[in-house]
Short mmCIF file of C-alpha atoms in Angstrom, two decimals:
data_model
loop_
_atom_site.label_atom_id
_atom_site.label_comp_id
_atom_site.label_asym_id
_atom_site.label_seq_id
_atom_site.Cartn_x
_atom_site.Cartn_y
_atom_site.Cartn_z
CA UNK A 15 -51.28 -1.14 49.77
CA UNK A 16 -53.42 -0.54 52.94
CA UNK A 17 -50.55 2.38 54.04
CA UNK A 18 -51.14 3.93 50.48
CA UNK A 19 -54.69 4.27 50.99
CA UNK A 20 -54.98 5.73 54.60
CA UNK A 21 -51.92 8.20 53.55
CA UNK A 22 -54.41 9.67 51.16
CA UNK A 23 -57.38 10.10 53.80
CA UNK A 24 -54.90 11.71 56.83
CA UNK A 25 -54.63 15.07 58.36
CA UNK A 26 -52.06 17.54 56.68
CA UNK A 27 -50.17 16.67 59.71
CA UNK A 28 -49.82 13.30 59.40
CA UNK A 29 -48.23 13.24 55.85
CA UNK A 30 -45.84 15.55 57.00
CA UNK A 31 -44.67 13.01 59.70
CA UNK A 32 -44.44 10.49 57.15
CA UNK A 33 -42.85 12.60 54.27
CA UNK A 34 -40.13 13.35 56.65
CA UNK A 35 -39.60 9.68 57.44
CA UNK A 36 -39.80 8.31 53.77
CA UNK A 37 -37.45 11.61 52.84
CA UNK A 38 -34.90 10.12 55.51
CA UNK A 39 -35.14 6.66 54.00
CA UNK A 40 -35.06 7.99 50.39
CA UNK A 41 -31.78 9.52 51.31
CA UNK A 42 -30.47 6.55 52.90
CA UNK A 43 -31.38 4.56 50.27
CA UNK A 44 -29.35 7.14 47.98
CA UNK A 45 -26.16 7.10 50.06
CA UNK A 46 -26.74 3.33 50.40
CA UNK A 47 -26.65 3.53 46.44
CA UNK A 48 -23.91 5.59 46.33
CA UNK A 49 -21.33 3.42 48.56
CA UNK A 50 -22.30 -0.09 47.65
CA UNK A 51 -23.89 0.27 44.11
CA UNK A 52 -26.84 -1.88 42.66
CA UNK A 53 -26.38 -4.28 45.42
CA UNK A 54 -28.46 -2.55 47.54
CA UNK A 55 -31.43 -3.59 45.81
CA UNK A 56 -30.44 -7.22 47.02
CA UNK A 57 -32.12 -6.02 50.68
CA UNK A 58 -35.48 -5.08 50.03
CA UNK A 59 -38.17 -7.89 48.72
CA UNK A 60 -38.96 -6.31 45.76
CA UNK A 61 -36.13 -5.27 44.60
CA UNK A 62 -35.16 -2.02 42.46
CA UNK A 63 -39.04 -2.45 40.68
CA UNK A 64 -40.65 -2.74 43.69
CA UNK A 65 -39.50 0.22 45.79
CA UNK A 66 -39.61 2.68 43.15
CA UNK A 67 -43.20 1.84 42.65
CA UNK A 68 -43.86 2.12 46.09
CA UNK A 69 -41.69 5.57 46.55
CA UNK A 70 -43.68 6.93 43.09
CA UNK A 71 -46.68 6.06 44.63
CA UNK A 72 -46.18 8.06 47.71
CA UNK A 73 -44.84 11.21 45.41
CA UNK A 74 -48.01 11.03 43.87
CA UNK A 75 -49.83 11.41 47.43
CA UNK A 76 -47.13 14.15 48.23
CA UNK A 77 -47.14 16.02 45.13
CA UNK A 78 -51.00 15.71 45.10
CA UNK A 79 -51.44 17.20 48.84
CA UNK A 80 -49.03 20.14 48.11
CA UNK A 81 -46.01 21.84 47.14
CA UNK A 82 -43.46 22.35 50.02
CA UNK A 83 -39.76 22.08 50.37
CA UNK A 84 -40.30 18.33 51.82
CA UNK A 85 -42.25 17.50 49.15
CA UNK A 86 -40.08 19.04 46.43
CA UNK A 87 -36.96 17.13 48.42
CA UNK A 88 -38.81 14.20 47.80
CA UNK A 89 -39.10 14.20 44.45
CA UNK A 90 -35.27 14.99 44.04
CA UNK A 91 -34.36 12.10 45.55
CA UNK A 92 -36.81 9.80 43.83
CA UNK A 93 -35.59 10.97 40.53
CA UNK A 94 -31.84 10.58 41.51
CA UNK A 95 -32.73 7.21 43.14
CA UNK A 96 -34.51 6.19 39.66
CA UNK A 97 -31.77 7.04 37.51
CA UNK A 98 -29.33 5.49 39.61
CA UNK A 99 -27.31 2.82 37.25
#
């Protein structure tokens, strides 16, 4: 994905703004999870396969560009989001 590969070329700065953003949908996602179960994954295009590739492929970037509370947040959610049944 063209987002992927700019993400990994941006200021410090920049994938801060967008950790906090894909943090906040992470966590919506979660809730989302959480109050409505696997249907959620009904919404997005790609389904439960295709977001968790795309949210382990921005950890990567995250995890790769530092170690911060955002960051570590991140991951969190991802793995709660992943094991999610």
């Amino acid at each position: 994905m063209r987002y992927l590969q700019q993400l990994q070329h941006t200021s410090a700065a920049v994938r801060r703004v967008s950790l906090a953003d894909k943090l906040h949908n992470a966590r919506s996602l979660l809730a989302s999870l959480h109050q409505e179960g696997t249907i959620t994954w009904n919404r997005f295009n790609g389904g439960r396969e295709g977001i968790l590739w795309y949210y382990q492929s921005l950890n990567q970037i995250y995890q790769n560009t530092g170690s911060d509370y955002l960051s570590q947040e991140f991951d969190r959610t991802l793995t709660a989001i992943a094991s999610f049944n």
